[in-house]
């Protein structure tokens, strides 16, 4: 009965995407209920995409500044060495799995996750909901022109979307006290319900953690390269590659000089970390 109710709730939601049924959102049908899944000492909230949206809306209603993080393989590796980053994760209001490798790792560890929930998917979905429910959005970061162009694209797609501001700070702005004060004032005056920050990890998470209370925004989310995807400055991997966990390969093909070390050297440690966790459970 509970499962039937959840399925009906999903398909009756006006923002339900039927492709979720084809991918991972219904994996709760074959697994026990686990509130949080541990992957390499990172506790991840075990939610479907729609459940995550509902939680974010609850955070908006509470009006208490909160932070949503979306770990991927690169985050998991960085979290092994960066104590500040780790502390931010511990204090986050929501931790959502961004990437099929995390879903595969969770299944390998016999604690499966329900769904992949990336910042790049949350941004357009929450923009659509903004058009319906009136949530105010602010876009911070991205490459020059990306946030502004993303806002234009979303306004064209969802005419009623309420994007109350965009700003692209100069490189290294996070070390400039005056610039940060200006940005905080700009955001606070715009009164957004959701702040999307596209600065890359862990810079975006650290900036949000430091300034979210001063900005007085109910929900702040780090979304990496999402402004570039929406604006068309960077082309996102085709759906079939996303669903097969090959989005990283697509990005590597398009930006090899910038990303080769991350994907081919640094992030390979993830697989050893997962294997080590699996072995420790057998002892």
Short mmCIF file of N, CA and C in Angstrom, two decimals, residues 39-209:
data_model
loop_
_atom_site.label_atom_id
_atom_site.label_comp_id
_atom_site.label_asym_id
_atom_site.label_seq_id
_atom_site.Cartn_x
_atom_site.Cartn_y
_atom_site.Cartn_z
N UNK A 39 28.92 6.10 1.78
CA UNK A 39 29.89 5.78 0.73
C UNK A 39 31.19 6.48 1.08
N UNK A 40 32.17 5.70 1.49
CA UNK A 40 33.50 6.23 1.82
C UNK A 40 33.42 7.32 2.88
N UNK A 41 32.61 7.07 3.92
CA UNK A 41 32.44 7.97 5.06
C UNK A 41 31.65 9.24 4.73
N UNK A 42 30.98 9.25 3.60
CA UNK A 42 30.07 10.34 3.26
C UNK A 42 28.65 9.82 3.35
N UNK A 43 27.84 10.43 4.20
CA UNK A 43 26.46 10.01 4.40
C UNK A 43 25.56 10.71 3.37
N UNK A 44 24.90 9.91 2.54
CA UNK A 44 24.10 10.44 1.44
C UNK A 44 22.62 10.14 1.70
N UNK A 45 21.78 11.17 1.56
CA UNK A 45 20.34 10.99 1.75
C UNK A 45 19.78 10.12 0.63
N UNK A 46 19.05 9.08 1.01
CA UNK A 46 18.54 8.11 0.05
C UNK A 46 17.14 8.51 -0.40
N UNK A 47 17.08 9.32 -1.47
CA UNK A 47 15.82 9.90 -1.93
C UNK A 47 15.66 9.71 -3.43
N UNK A 48 14.41 9.68 -3.87
CA UNK A 48 14.14 9.81 -5.30
C UNK A 48 14.26 11.29 -5.66
N UNK A 49 14.24 11.58 -6.95
CA UNK A 49 14.33 12.97 -7.38
C UNK A 49 13.16 13.79 -6.84
N UNK A 50 11.97 13.24 -6.94
CA UNK A 50 10.79 13.97 -6.46
C UNK A 50 10.84 14.16 -4.95
N UNK A 51 11.31 13.15 -4.22
CA UNK A 51 11.44 13.29 -2.77
C UNK A 51 12.43 14.40 -2.42
N UNK A 52 13.50 14.52 -3.21
CA UNK A 52 14.48 15.58 -2.97
C UNK A 52 13.86 16.95 -3.21
N UNK A 53 13.06 17.08 -4.26
CA UNK A 53 12.37 18.35 -4.53
C UNK A 53 11.44 18.70 -3.37
N UNK A 54 10.72 17.71 -2.86
CA UNK A 54 9.81 17.95 -1.73
C UNK A 54 10.60 18.43 -0.52
N UNK A 55 11.75 17.81 -0.24
CA UNK A 55 12.59 18.23 0.89
C UNK A 55 13.08 19.67 0.70
N UNK A 56 13.48 20.01 -0.51
CA UNK A 56 13.96 21.37 -0.77
C UNK A 56 12.83 22.38 -0.55
N UNK A 57 11.64 22.04 -0.98
CA UNK A 57 10.50 22.93 -0.75
C UNK A 57 10.21 23.08 0.74
N UNK A 58 10.40 22.01 1.50
CA UNK A 58 10.22 22.09 2.96
C UNK A 58 11.25 23.04 3.57
N UNK A 59 12.49 22.99 3.07
CA UNK A 59 13.53 23.88 3.56
C UNK A 59 13.19 25.34 3.23
N UNK A 60 12.63 25.57 2.06
CA UNK A 60 12.21 26.93 1.69
C UNK A 60 11.17 27.44 2.67
N UNK A 61 10.21 26.59 2.98
CA UNK A 61 9.13 26.98 3.89
C UNK A 61 9.65 27.28 5.29
N UNK A 62 10.72 26.60 5.71
CA UNK A 62 11.26 26.83 7.06
C UNK A 62 11.97 28.17 7.19
N UNK A 63 12.46 28.71 6.04
CA UNK A 63 13.10 30.04 6.02
C UNK A 63 14.38 30.13 6.85
N UNK A 64 15.00 29.01 7.12
CA UNK A 64 16.28 28.98 7.84
C UNK A 64 17.38 28.69 6.82
N UNK A 65 18.43 29.53 6.71
CA UNK A 65 19.47 29.29 5.70
C UNK A 65 20.03 27.87 5.77
N UNK A 66 19.95 27.15 4.66
CA UNK A 66 20.40 25.77 4.60
C UNK A 66 21.22 25.54 3.34
N UNK A 67 22.00 24.47 3.36
CA UNK A 67 22.87 24.16 2.24
C UNK A 67 22.59 22.76 1.73
N UNK A 68 22.49 22.64 0.40
CA UNK A 68 22.32 21.35 -0.26
C UNK A 68 23.60 21.04 -1.02
N UNK A 69 24.15 19.85 -0.80
CA UNK A 69 25.36 19.44 -1.52
C UNK A 69 25.05 18.21 -2.37
N UNK A 70 25.77 18.09 -3.49
CA UNK A 70 25.52 16.98 -4.42
C UNK A 70 26.84 16.28 -4.73
N UNK A 71 27.23 15.32 -3.89
CA UNK A 71 28.52 14.66 -4.08
C UNK A 71 28.59 13.82 -5.35
N UNK A 72 29.73 13.94 -6.01
CA UNK A 72 30.05 13.03 -7.12
C UNK A 72 31.36 12.34 -6.77
N UNK A 73 31.93 11.62 -7.70
CA UNK A 73 33.18 10.89 -7.44
C UNK A 73 34.28 11.84 -6.99
N UNK A 74 34.40 12.97 -7.67
CA UNK A 74 35.45 13.93 -7.34
C UNK A 74 35.29 14.47 -5.92
N UNK A 75 34.05 14.75 -5.50
CA UNK A 75 33.80 15.20 -4.14
C UNK A 75 34.24 14.14 -3.13
N UNK A 76 33.85 12.89 -3.39
CA UNK A 76 34.17 11.81 -2.44
C UNK A 76 35.67 11.71 -2.21
N UNK A 77 36.45 11.84 -3.29
CA UNK A 77 37.91 11.78 -3.15
C UNK A 77 38.43 12.99 -2.37
N UNK A 78 37.95 14.18 -2.71
CA UNK A 78 38.39 15.39 -2.02
C UNK A 78 38.05 15.33 -0.52
N UNK A 79 36.92 14.73 -0.21
CA UNK A 79 36.48 14.66 1.19
C UNK A 79 37.41 13.81 2.06
N UNK A 80 38.24 12.99 1.44
CA UNK A 80 39.18 12.17 2.22
C UNK A 80 40.33 13.01 2.78
N UNK A 81 40.56 14.20 2.21
CA UNK A 81 41.74 14.99 2.57
C UNK A 81 41.43 16.41 3.06
N UNK A 82 40.27 16.92 2.72
CA UNK A 82 39.93 18.31 3.02
C UNK A 82 38.99 18.34 4.23
N UNK A 83 39.53 18.68 5.39
CA UNK A 83 38.73 18.65 6.62
C UNK A 83 37.63 19.71 6.63
N UNK A 84 37.90 20.87 6.02
CA UNK A 84 36.88 21.92 5.95
C UNK A 84 35.71 21.46 5.08
N UNK A 85 36.03 20.85 3.95
CA UNK A 85 35.01 20.32 3.05
C UNK A 85 34.18 19.24 3.77
N UNK A 86 34.85 18.40 4.52
CA UNK A 86 34.17 17.34 5.27
C UNK A 86 33.20 17.92 6.29
N UNK A 87 33.62 18.96 6.98
CA UNK A 87 32.77 19.59 7.99
C UNK A 87 31.54 20.22 7.33
N UNK A 88 31.71 20.79 6.15
CA UNK A 88 30.58 21.36 5.42
C UNK A 88 29.57 20.27 5.10
N UNK A 89 30.05 19.13 4.67
CA UNK A 89 29.16 18.01 4.36
C UNK A 89 28.41 17.55 5.60
N UNK A 90 29.08 17.51 6.71
CA UNK A 90 28.43 17.06 7.94
C UNK A 90 27.30 17.99 8.36
N UNK A 91 27.43 19.25 8.01
CA UNK A 91 26.43 20.24 8.42
C UNK A 91 25.40 20.55 7.34
N UNK A 92 25.51 19.91 6.18
CA UNK A 92 24.57 20.17 5.10
C UNK A 92 23.18 19.64 5.45
N UNK A 93 22.17 20.34 4.98
CA UNK A 93 20.78 19.93 5.23
C UNK A 93 20.36 18.77 4.34
N UNK A 94 20.94 18.70 3.14
CA UNK A 94 20.65 17.61 2.22
C UNK A 94 21.94 17.22 1.50
N UNK A 95 22.17 15.91 1.37
CA UNK A 95 23.32 15.39 0.64
C UNK A 95 22.76 14.44 -0.42
N UNK A 96 22.87 14.83 -1.70
CA UNK A 96 22.21 14.12 -2.79
C UNK A 96 23.23 13.56 -3.77
N UNK A 97 23.08 12.31 -4.15
CA UNK A 97 24.05 11.62 -4.99
C UNK A 97 24.04 12.14 -6.42
N UNK A 98 25.16 12.70 -6.85
CA UNK A 98 25.29 13.22 -8.22
C UNK A 98 26.22 12.30 -9.01
N UNK A 99 25.65 11.36 -9.71
CA UNK A 99 26.48 10.50 -10.55
C UNK A 99 26.16 9.02 -10.39
N UNK A 100 26.06 8.33 -11.53
CA UNK A 100 25.78 6.91 -11.48
C UNK A 100 26.89 6.08 -10.83
N UNK A 101 28.17 6.50 -10.89
CA UNK A 101 29.18 5.72 -10.15
C UNK A 101 28.86 5.60 -8.66
N UNK A 102 28.24 6.62 -8.07
CA UNK A 102 27.86 6.53 -6.67
C UNK A 102 26.73 5.52 -6.49
N UNK A 103 25.80 5.47 -7.43
CA UNK A 103 24.72 4.48 -7.36
C UNK A 103 25.28 3.07 -7.51
N UNK A 104 26.24 2.90 -8.42
CA UNK A 104 26.85 1.58 -8.59
C UNK A 104 27.62 1.18 -7.34
N UNK A 105 28.35 2.13 -6.76
CA UNK A 105 29.10 1.84 -5.55
C UNK A 105 28.16 1.44 -4.41
N UNK A 106 27.05 2.16 -4.27
CA UNK A 106 26.08 1.86 -3.22
C UNK A 106 25.49 0.46 -3.40
N UNK A 107 25.23 0.08 -4.63
CA UNK A 107 24.69 -1.26 -4.89
C UNK A 107 25.75 -2.32 -4.58
N UNK A 108 26.99 -2.04 -4.95
CA UNK A 108 28.10 -2.96 -4.67
C UNK A 108 28.26 -3.15 -3.16
N UNK A 109 27.99 -2.09 -2.40
CA UNK A 109 28.09 -2.16 -0.94
C UNK A 109 26.81 -2.71 -0.29
N UNK A 110 25.84 -3.08 -1.14
CA UNK A 110 24.56 -3.66 -0.69
C UNK A 110 23.71 -2.67 0.12
N UNK A 111 23.87 -1.40 -0.20
CA UNK A 111 23.01 -0.35 0.39
C UNK A 111 22.58 0.58 -0.74
N UNK A 112 21.78 0.09 -1.68
CA UNK A 112 21.48 0.84 -2.91
C UNK A 112 20.81 2.19 -2.67
N UNK A 113 21.19 3.13 -3.51
CA UNK A 113 20.57 4.45 -3.53
C UNK A 113 19.43 4.46 -4.53
N UNK A 114 18.43 5.29 -4.28
CA UNK A 114 17.23 5.31 -5.12
C UNK A 114 17.44 6.02 -6.45
N UNK A 115 18.25 7.09 -6.46
CA UNK A 115 18.32 7.89 -7.68
C UNK A 115 19.54 8.78 -7.72
N UNK A 116 19.95 9.11 -8.93
CA UNK A 116 20.96 10.14 -9.17
C UNK A 116 20.25 11.50 -9.15
N UNK A 117 20.79 12.44 -8.38
CA UNK A 117 20.16 13.77 -8.27
C UNK A 117 21.27 14.81 -8.39
N UNK A 118 21.45 15.34 -9.57
CA UNK A 118 22.55 16.27 -9.81
C UNK A 118 22.07 17.71 -9.78
N UNK A 119 23.00 18.61 -9.53
CA UNK A 119 22.68 20.03 -9.58
C UNK A 119 22.22 20.45 -10.95
N UNK A 120 22.76 19.80 -12.00
CA UNK A 120 22.39 20.13 -13.37
C UNK A 120 20.96 19.74 -13.69
N UNK A 121 20.40 18.81 -12.93
CA UNK A 121 18.99 18.44 -13.08
C UNK A 121 18.10 19.25 -12.15
N UNK A 122 18.62 19.60 -10.98
CA UNK A 122 17.83 20.40 -10.03
C UNK A 122 17.57 21.80 -10.56
N UNK A 123 18.54 22.40 -11.22
CA UNK A 123 18.38 23.78 -11.69
C UNK A 123 17.19 23.95 -12.62
N UNK A 124 17.07 23.18 -13.71
CA UNK A 124 15.89 23.37 -14.57
C UNK A 124 14.59 22.95 -13.90
N UNK A 125 14.63 21.90 -13.09
CA UNK A 125 13.40 21.45 -12.42
C UNK A 125 12.89 22.49 -11.43
N UNK A 126 13.78 23.06 -10.65
CA UNK A 126 13.38 24.08 -9.68
C UNK A 126 13.00 25.39 -10.37
N UNK A 127 13.56 25.63 -11.54
CA UNK A 127 13.15 26.80 -12.32
C UNK A 127 11.71 26.63 -12.81
N UNK A 128 11.37 25.43 -13.23
CA UNK A 128 10.00 25.15 -13.66
C UNK A 128 9.03 25.29 -12.49
N UNK A 129 9.45 24.80 -11.33
CA UNK A 129 8.60 24.93 -10.14
C UNK A 129 8.48 26.40 -9.73
N UNK A 130 9.55 27.17 -9.89
CA UNK A 130 9.51 28.60 -9.60
C UNK A 130 8.43 29.29 -10.43
N UNK A 131 8.31 28.88 -11.68
CA UNK A 131 7.30 29.47 -12.56
C UNK A 131 5.89 29.16 -12.08
N UNK A 132 5.74 28.03 -11.38
CA UNK A 132 4.43 27.63 -10.89
C UNK A 132 4.12 28.17 -9.50
N UNK A 133 5.15 28.15 -8.63
CA UNK A 133 4.92 28.47 -7.23
C UNK A 133 5.49 29.82 -6.79
N UNK A 134 6.21 30.47 -7.69
CA UNK A 134 6.69 31.81 -7.38
C UNK A 134 7.98 31.89 -6.59
N UNK A 135 8.72 30.80 -6.46
CA UNK A 135 10.01 30.87 -5.77
C UNK A 135 10.96 31.79 -6.52
N UNK A 136 11.69 32.60 -5.78
CA UNK A 136 12.65 33.53 -6.35
C UNK A 136 14.03 32.87 -6.40
N UNK A 137 14.72 33.02 -7.54
CA UNK A 137 16.00 32.37 -7.75
C UNK A 137 17.09 33.40 -8.02
N UNK A 138 18.31 33.11 -7.53
CA UNK A 138 19.47 33.96 -7.81
C UNK A 138 20.58 33.06 -8.34
N UNK A 139 21.26 33.51 -9.41
CA UNK A 139 22.34 32.75 -10.03
C UNK A 139 23.68 33.45 -9.77
N UNK A 140 24.59 32.76 -9.12
CA UNK A 140 25.92 33.31 -8.82
C UNK A 140 27.00 32.42 -9.41
N UNK A 141 27.93 33.02 -10.15
CA UNK A 141 29.08 32.26 -10.63
C UNK A 141 28.98 31.91 -12.10
N UNK A 142 29.68 30.85 -12.47
CA UNK A 142 29.75 30.44 -13.87
C UNK A 142 30.79 31.23 -14.63
N UNK A 143 31.02 30.84 -15.86
CA UNK A 143 31.93 31.59 -16.73
C UNK A 143 31.27 32.92 -17.11
N UNK A 144 32.05 33.91 -17.55
CA UNK A 144 31.46 35.20 -17.90
C UNK A 144 30.29 35.06 -18.87
N UNK A 145 29.16 35.60 -18.47
CA UNK A 145 27.98 35.57 -19.31
C UNK A 145 27.11 34.34 -19.17
N UNK A 146 27.61 33.30 -18.51
CA UNK A 146 26.87 32.03 -18.46
C UNK A 146 25.59 32.14 -17.63
N UNK A 147 25.69 32.73 -16.44
CA UNK A 147 24.51 32.84 -15.56
C UNK A 147 23.44 33.72 -16.20
N UNK A 148 23.86 34.82 -16.81
CA UNK A 148 22.89 35.73 -17.44
C UNK A 148 22.22 35.05 -18.63
N UNK A 149 23.00 34.34 -19.44
CA UNK A 149 22.44 33.63 -20.59
C UNK A 149 21.52 32.50 -20.13
N UNK A 150 21.92 31.78 -19.06
CA UNK A 150 21.08 30.71 -18.52
C UNK A 150 19.74 31.27 -18.07
N UNK A 151 19.76 32.45 -17.46
CA UNK A 151 18.52 33.09 -17.03
C UNK A 151 17.64 33.41 -18.22
N UNK A 152 18.24 33.90 -19.31
CA UNK A 152 17.48 34.21 -20.52
C UNK A 152 16.83 32.95 -21.09
N UNK A 153 17.59 31.86 -21.13
CA UNK A 153 17.07 30.60 -21.68
C UNK A 153 15.90 30.10 -20.83
N UNK A 154 16.06 30.16 -19.52
CA UNK A 154 15.00 29.67 -18.63
C UNK A 154 13.77 30.56 -18.68
N UNK A 155 13.96 31.86 -18.81
CA UNK A 155 12.80 32.77 -18.93
C UNK A 155 12.03 32.51 -20.21
N UNK A 156 12.76 32.16 -21.26
CA UNK A 156 12.09 31.85 -22.53
C UNK A 156 11.30 30.54 -22.41
N UNK A 157 11.87 29.58 -21.70
CA UNK A 157 11.21 28.28 -21.56
C UNK A 157 10.08 28.34 -20.55
N UNK A 158 10.31 29.06 -19.44
CA UNK A 158 9.30 29.18 -18.38
C UNK A 158 9.06 30.68 -18.13
N UNK A 159 8.19 31.31 -18.89
CA UNK A 159 8.00 32.76 -18.82
C UNK A 159 7.72 33.30 -17.43
N UNK A 160 7.11 32.50 -16.56
CA UNK A 160 6.76 32.98 -15.22
C UNK A 160 7.86 32.74 -14.19
N UNK A 161 9.01 32.17 -14.62
CA UNK A 161 10.08 31.90 -13.66
C UNK A 161 10.56 33.22 -13.04
N UNK A 162 10.86 33.18 -11.75
CA UNK A 162 11.23 34.41 -11.04
C UNK A 162 12.73 34.39 -10.71
N UNK A 163 13.54 34.82 -11.66
CA UNK A 163 14.98 34.93 -11.46
C UNK A 163 15.25 36.37 -11.05
N UNK A 164 15.60 36.56 -9.79
CA UNK A 164 15.68 37.92 -9.23
C UNK A 164 17.08 38.51 -9.31
N UNK A 165 18.03 37.78 -9.89
CA UNK A 165 19.37 38.34 -10.03
C UNK A 165 20.38 37.33 -10.54
N UNK A 166 21.40 37.83 -11.23
CA UNK A 166 22.54 37.01 -11.64
C UNK A 166 23.80 37.83 -11.43
N UNK A 167 24.91 37.12 -11.14
CA UNK A 167 26.17 37.84 -10.98
C UNK A 167 27.33 36.89 -11.22
N UNK A 168 28.29 37.35 -12.02
CA UNK A 168 29.49 36.57 -12.30
C UNK A 168 30.70 37.31 -11.74
N UNK A 169 31.19 36.91 -10.57
CA UNK A 169 32.34 37.59 -9.97
C UNK A 169 33.64 37.25 -10.69
N UNK A 170 34.61 38.12 -10.53
CA UNK A 170 35.92 37.89 -11.15
C UNK A 170 36.66 36.75 -10.47
N UNK A 171 37.57 36.14 -11.19
CA UNK A 171 38.36 35.04 -10.65
C UNK A 171 39.11 35.49 -9.39
N UNK A 172 39.06 34.69 -8.35
CA UNK A 172 39.74 35.01 -7.09
C UNK A 172 38.94 35.90 -6.17
N UNK A 173 37.67 36.15 -6.51
CA UNK A 173 36.83 37.06 -5.71
C UNK A 173 36.67 36.60 -4.27
N UNK A 174 36.74 35.29 -4.05
CA UNK A 174 36.49 34.75 -2.70
C UNK A 174 37.51 35.24 -1.68
N UNK A 175 38.64 35.78 -2.15
CA UNK A 175 39.66 36.30 -1.25
C UNK A 175 39.53 37.81 -1.04
N UNK A 176 38.56 38.41 -1.70
CA UNK A 176 38.36 39.86 -1.64
C UNK A 176 37.18 40.17 -0.72
N UNK A 177 37.49 40.68 0.46
CA UNK A 177 36.45 40.92 1.46
C UNK A 177 35.40 41.90 0.97
N UNK A 178 35.81 42.97 0.31
CA UNK A 178 34.86 43.96 -0.16
C UNK A 178 33.93 43.40 -1.23
N UNK A 179 34.51 42.60 -2.12
CA UNK A 179 33.70 41.98 -3.17
C UNK A 179 32.67 41.02 -2.57
N UNK A 180 33.08 40.26 -1.58
CA UNK A 180 32.15 39.33 -0.94
C UNK A 180 31.04 40.08 -0.20
N UNK A 181 31.37 41.18 0.43
CA UNK A 181 30.34 41.98 1.09
C UNK A 181 29.34 42.51 0.07
N UNK A 182 29.85 42.95 -1.08
CA UNK A 182 28.98 43.46 -2.14
C UNK A 182 28.04 42.36 -2.63
N UNK A 183 28.57 41.16 -2.82
CA UNK A 183 27.77 40.04 -3.31
C UNK A 183 26.70 39.65 -2.29
N UNK A 184 27.08 39.59 -1.02
CA UNK A 184 26.12 39.25 0.04
C UNK A 184 24.99 40.27 0.07
N UNK A 185 25.33 41.56 -0.01
CA UNK A 185 24.30 42.61 0.00
C UNK A 185 23.39 42.49 -1.22
N UNK A 186 23.99 42.21 -2.37
CA UNK A 186 23.22 42.04 -3.60
C UNK A 186 22.21 40.90 -3.49
N UNK A 187 22.66 39.78 -2.95
CA UNK A 187 21.79 38.62 -2.81
C UNK A 187 20.71 38.89 -1.76
N UNK A 188 21.11 39.44 -0.63
CA UNK A 188 20.15 39.69 0.45
C UNK A 188 19.06 40.67 -0.03
N UNK A 189 19.45 41.71 -0.77
CA UNK A 189 18.48 42.68 -1.27
C UNK A 189 17.53 42.07 -2.30
N UNK A 190 18.00 41.05 -3.03
CA UNK A 190 17.16 40.40 -4.05
C UNK A 190 16.15 39.44 -3.43
N UNK A 191 16.38 39.02 -2.19
CA UNK A 191 15.49 38.14 -1.43
C UNK A 191 15.11 36.83 -2.15
N UNK A 192 16.11 36.08 -2.64
CA UNK A 192 15.78 34.81 -3.29
C UNK A 192 15.38 33.73 -2.29
N UNK A 193 14.63 32.77 -2.77
CA UNK A 193 14.31 31.57 -1.99
C UNK A 193 15.37 30.50 -2.20
N UNK A 194 15.98 30.50 -3.40
CA UNK A 194 17.03 29.53 -3.72
C UNK A 194 18.19 30.28 -4.37
N UNK A 195 19.39 30.01 -3.88
CA UNK A 195 20.62 30.55 -4.46
C UNK A 195 21.37 29.40 -5.13
N UNK A 196 21.59 29.52 -6.44
CA UNK A 196 22.38 28.54 -7.18
C UNK A 196 23.78 29.12 -7.38
N UNK A 197 24.80 28.35 -6.97
CA UNK A 197 26.18 28.83 -7.04
C UNK A 197 26.99 27.89 -7.93
N UNK A 198 27.52 28.43 -9.02
CA UNK A 198 28.32 27.64 -9.95
C UNK A 198 29.77 28.06 -9.96
N UNK A 199 30.53 27.56 -8.99
CA UNK A 199 31.95 27.92 -8.88
C UNK A 199 32.87 26.72 -8.93
N UNK A 200 32.31 25.52 -9.01
CA UNK A 200 33.13 24.31 -8.94
C UNK A 200 33.42 23.94 -7.50
N UNK A 201 33.69 22.66 -7.29
CA UNK A 201 33.95 22.16 -5.94
C UNK A 201 35.45 22.15 -5.64
N UNK A 202 35.82 22.42 -4.40
CA UNK A 202 34.95 22.71 -3.25
C UNK A 202 34.70 24.21 -3.03
N UNK A 203 35.12 25.06 -3.99
CA UNK A 203 34.98 26.51 -3.79
C UNK A 203 33.53 26.91 -3.55
N UNK A 204 32.60 26.38 -4.36
CA UNK A 204 31.20 26.79 -4.22
C UNK A 204 30.62 26.37 -2.87
N UNK A 205 30.96 25.16 -2.42
CA UNK A 205 30.46 24.69 -1.13
C UNK A 205 31.03 25.51 0.03
N UNK A 206 32.31 25.87 -0.08
CA UNK A 206 32.94 26.65 0.99
C UNK A 206 32.39 28.08 1.02
N UNK A 207 32.13 28.65 -0.16
CA UNK A 207 31.57 30.00 -0.19
C UNK A 207 30.17 29.99 0.40
N UNK A 208 29.36 29.04 0.03
CA UNK A 208 28.00 28.95 0.57
C UNK A 208 28.04 28.80 2.08
N UNK A 209 28.88 27.90 2.55
CA UNK A 209 28.96 27.64 3.99
C UNK A 209 29.34 28.91 4.76
#
